[in-house]
XYZ file of C-alpha atoms in Angstrom:
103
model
C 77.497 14.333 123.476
C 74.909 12.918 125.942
C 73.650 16.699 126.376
C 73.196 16.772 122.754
C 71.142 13.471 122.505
C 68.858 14.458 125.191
C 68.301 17.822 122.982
C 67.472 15.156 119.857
C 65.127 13.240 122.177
C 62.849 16.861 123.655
C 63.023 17.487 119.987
C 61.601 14.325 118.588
C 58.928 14.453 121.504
C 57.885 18.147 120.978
C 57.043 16.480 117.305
C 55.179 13.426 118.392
C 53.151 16.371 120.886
C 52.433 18.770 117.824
C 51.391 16.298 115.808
C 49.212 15.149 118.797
C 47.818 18.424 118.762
C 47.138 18.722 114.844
C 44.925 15.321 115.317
C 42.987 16.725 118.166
C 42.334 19.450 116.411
C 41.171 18.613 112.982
C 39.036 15.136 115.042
C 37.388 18.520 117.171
C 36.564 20.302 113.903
C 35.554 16.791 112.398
C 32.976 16.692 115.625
C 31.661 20.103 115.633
C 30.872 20.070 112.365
C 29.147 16.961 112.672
C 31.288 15.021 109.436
C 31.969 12.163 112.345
C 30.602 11.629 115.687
C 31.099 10.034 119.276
C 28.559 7.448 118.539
C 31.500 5.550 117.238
C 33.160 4.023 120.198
C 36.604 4.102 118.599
C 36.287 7.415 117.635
C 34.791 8.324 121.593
C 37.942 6.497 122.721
C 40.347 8.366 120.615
C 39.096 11.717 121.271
C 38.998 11.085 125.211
C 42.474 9.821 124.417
C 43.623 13.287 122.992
C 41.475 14.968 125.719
C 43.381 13.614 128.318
C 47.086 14.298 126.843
C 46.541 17.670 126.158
C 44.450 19.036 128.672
C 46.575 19.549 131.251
C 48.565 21.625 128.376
C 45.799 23.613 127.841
C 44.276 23.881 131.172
C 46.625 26.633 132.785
C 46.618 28.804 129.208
C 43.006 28.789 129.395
C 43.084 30.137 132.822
C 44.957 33.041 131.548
C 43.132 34.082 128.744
C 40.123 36.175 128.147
C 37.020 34.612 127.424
C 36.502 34.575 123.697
C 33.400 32.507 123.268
C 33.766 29.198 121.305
C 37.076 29.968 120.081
C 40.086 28.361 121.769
C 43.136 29.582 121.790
C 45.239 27.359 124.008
C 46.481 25.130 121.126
C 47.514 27.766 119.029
C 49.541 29.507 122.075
C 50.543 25.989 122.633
C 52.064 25.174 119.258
C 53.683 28.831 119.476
C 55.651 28.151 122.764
C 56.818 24.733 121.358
C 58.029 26.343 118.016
C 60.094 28.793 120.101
C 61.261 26.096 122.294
C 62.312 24.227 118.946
C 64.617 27.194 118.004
C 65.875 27.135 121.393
C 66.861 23.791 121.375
C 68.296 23.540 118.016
C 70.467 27.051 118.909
C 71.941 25.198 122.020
C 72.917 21.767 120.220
C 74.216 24.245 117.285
C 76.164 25.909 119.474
C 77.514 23.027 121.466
C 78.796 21.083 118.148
C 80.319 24.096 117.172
C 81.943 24.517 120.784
C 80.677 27.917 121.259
C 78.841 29.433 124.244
C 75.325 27.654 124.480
C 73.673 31.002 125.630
């Protein structure tokens, strides 16, 4: 059962990450598109904020792909990987309430 809770607790954190991501996202689109800007110190703040958690996310994705001018990738590859990891995790607590083979 303690294997199973720390499953529940990667799951609830790969939430609290995508939905880190989301807001990132839509504050960068919010920015670029001038609707809000940094001139706002709280804003400033909470954009460094989400800079700084998911940067060193990104950082090694970016490394790896092409260069496709102002369009970034890394969060959608990043949201991909945590989906699968998702499925993962909910096959291996399925499998270990059901007292199968967790592989």
């Amino acid at each position: 059962m303690l294997t199973l809770t720390i499953i529940q607790i990667l799951q609830v954190l790969l939430n609290v990450l995508w939905w880190v991501i989301i807001i990132q996202f839509v504050l960068s689109m919010l920015i670029v598109f001038n609707v809000i800007n940094t001139s706002s110190p709280f804003i400033r703040s909470l954009h460094d904020g989400l800079d700084r958690l998911t940067e060193p996310l990104y950082r090694p994705i970016r490394r790896m792909l092409p260069n496709t001018g102002g369009i970034d990738f890394a969060p959608m590859i990043v949201l991909v990987a945590m989906a699968i990891l998702n499925i993962i995790l909910n096959n291996v607590g399925a499998a270990m309430l059901s007292g199968g083979n967790a592989i």
